[in-house]
CSV table of C-alpha atoms in Angstrom, one decimal:
chain,number,residue,atom,x,y,z
A,1,UNK,CA,145.4,123.0,148.0
A,2,UNK,CA,142.2,123.4,146.1
A,3,UNK,CA,138.7,123.0,147.5
A,4,UNK,CA,136.7,120.0,146.2
A,5,UNK,CA,133.6,120.8,144.2
A,6,UNK,CA,131.2,119.4,146.7
A,7,UNK,CA,132.6,121.8,149.4
A,8,UNK,CA,132.3,124.8,147.0
A,9,UNK,CA,128.6,124.1,146.8
A,10,UNK,CA,128.3,124.6,150.5
A,11,UNK,CA,130.1,128.0,150.2
A,12,UNK,CA,127.8,129.2,147.5
A,13,UNK,CA,126.4,132.1,149.5
A,14,UNK,CA,129.9,133.6,149.8
A,15,UNK,CA,130.3,133.6,146.0
A,16,UNK,CA,127.0,135.3,145.6
A,17,UNK,CA,127.8,138.0,148.0
A,18,UNK,CA,125.0,136.9,150.4
A,19,UNK,CA,127.2,137.0,153.4
A,20,UNK,CA,130.0,139.3,154.5
A,21,UNK,CA,129.9,143.1,154.5
A,22,UNK,CA,126.7,144.5,153.0
A,23,UNK,CA,127.3,147.6,151.0
A,24,UNK,CA,124.2,149.6,150.1
A,25,UNK,CA,124.3,152.1,147.3
A,26,UNK,CA,122.1,155.0,148.0
A,27,UNK,CA,120.6,156.6,144.9
A,28,UNK,CA,119.5,160.1,145.5
A,29,UNK,CA,116.4,160.8,143.4
A,30,UNK,CA,116.6,164.3,142.0
A,31,UNK,CA,113.5,166.5,141.8
A,32,UNK,CA,112.7,167.0,138.1
A,33,UNK,CA,113.3,170.6,136.9
A,34,UNK,CA,110.2,172.8,137.3
A,35,UNK,CA,108.9,175.4,134.8
A,36,UNK,CA,107.2,178.7,135.3
A,37,UNK,CA,104.2,179.4,133.1
A,38,UNK,CA,104.0,183.1,132.3
A,39,UNK,CA,101.3,185.3,130.8
A,40,UNK,CA,102.5,188.4,128.9
A,41,UNK,CA,100.6,191.6,128.6
A,42,UNK,CA,99.4,193.0,125.3
A,43,UNK,CA,97.2,196.0,124.4
A,44,UNK,CA,94.4,194.0,122.7
A,45,UNK,CA,93.4,190.9,124.8
A,46,UNK,CA,90.4,191.9,127.0
A,47,UNK,CA,91.0,191.6,130.8
A,48,UNK,CA,87.9,189.4,131.2
A,49,UNK,CA,89.3,187.0,128.7
A,50,UNK,CA,92.6,186.7,130.7
A,51,UNK,CA,90.6,186.1,133.9
A,52,UNK,CA,88.6,183.4,132.1
A,53,UNK,CA,91.8,181.7,130.9
A,54,UNK,CA,93.2,181.7,134.4
A,55,UNK,CA,90.1,180.2,135.9
A,56,UNK,CA,89.6,177.6,133.2
A,57,UNK,CA,93.2,176.3,132.6
A,58,UNK,CA,94.8,177.0,135.9
A,59,UNK,CA,91.9,176.3,138.3
A,60,UNK,CA,92.1,179.7,140.0
A,61,UNK,CA,89.2,181.4,141.8
A,62,UNK,CA,87.8,184.5,140.3
A,63,UNK,CA,89.6,186.7,142.9
A,64,UNK,CA,93.0,184.9,142.3
A,65,UNK,CA,92.6,185.2,138.5
A,66,UNK,CA,91.7,188.9,138.8
A,67,UNK,CA,94.8,189.6,140.9
A,68,UNK,CA,97.1,187.8,138.4
A,69,UNK,CA,95.4,189.6,135.5
A,70,UNK,CA,96.1,192.9,137.2
A,71,UNK,CA,99.7,192.0,137.7
A,72,UNK,CA,100.1,191.1,134.0
A,73,UNK,CA,98.4,194.4,133.1
A,74,UNK,CA,100.6,196.5,135.4
A,75,UNK,CA,103.9,194.7,135.3
A,76,UNK,CA,103.8,193.3,131.7
A,77,UNK,CA,103.9,189.7,132.8
A,78,UNK,CA,103.1,187.4,135.7
A,79,UNK,CA,103.9,183.8,136.8
A,80,UNK,CA,100.7,181.8,136.6
A,81,UNK,CA,102.1,178.6,138.1
A,82,UNK,CA,105.0,176.3,138.4
A,83,UNK,CA,104.8,172.8,136.9
A,84,UNK,CA,106.7,169.9,135.6
A,85,UNK,CA,107.9,170.3,132.0
A,86,UNK,CA,105.0,168.2,130.5
A,87,UNK,CA,102.3,170.0,132.4
A,88,UNK,CA,103.8,173.5,131.7
A,89,UNK,CA,104.1,172.7,128.0
A,90,UNK,CA,100.5,171.5,127.9
A,91,UNK,CA,99.1,174.5,129.7
A,92,UNK,CA,101.0,176.9,127.4
A,93,UNK,CA,99.7,175.0,124.3
A,94,UNK,CA,96.1,175.1,125.7
A,95,UNK,CA,96.2,178.8,126.5
A,96,UNK,CA,97.8,179.7,123.1
A,97,UNK,CA,95.3,177.6,121.2
A,98,UNK,CA,92.3,179.0,123.1
A,99,UNK,CA,93.5,182.6,122.6
A,100,UNK,CA,94.1,182.0,118.8
A,101,UNK,CA,90.6,180.4,118.4
A,102,UNK,CA,89.1,183.5,120.0
A,103,UNK,CA,91.4,185.8,117.9
A,104,UNK,CA,93.4,187.3,120.7
A,105,UNK,CA,97.1,187.9,120.6
A,106,UNK,CA,97.7,186.8,124.2
A,107,UNK,CA,101.1,185.3,124.7
A,108,UNK,CA,101.9,182.5,127.2
A,109,UNK,CA,105.4,181.1,127.7
A,110,UNK,CA,107.4,178.9,130.0
A,111,UNK,CA,110.9,179.1,131.4
A,112,UNK,CA,112.9,176.9,133.7
A,113,UNK,CA,112.6,177.8,137.3
C-alpha cells in the first residue's frame, strides 16, 4: 500500500532528516604549519645592524635583540621567531631587502617547524 500525497506532506520532516537520530560530524581543525625564521652569521654584517633588524622587524627589545645577535655570532645561526607561512615569508623578504639596500650580505631564511 502506498501513502497518499497529502499524507507524505505531513511526514516531510522525516524525509529532510529533521527527526530521527542526529549524527554530528566533527571536523578537527588542524593548526597550520608554522615556520622558523633564522638569521645566519657572516663575517661582514655589523653586529649593530643585526640588532637593529631584530628590533625593527621582529619587535624585540634591545636586550633580546643583542642576545639573539650574539647567538648568531657564536653558533652561526639563530631562530628569530616562529610564524605562519605568510608572516615568515614576509619577514624574510623584509630583512633580505633591508640588508641589500644597506649593502650587507646578511642571510635570513625560513624552514618548516
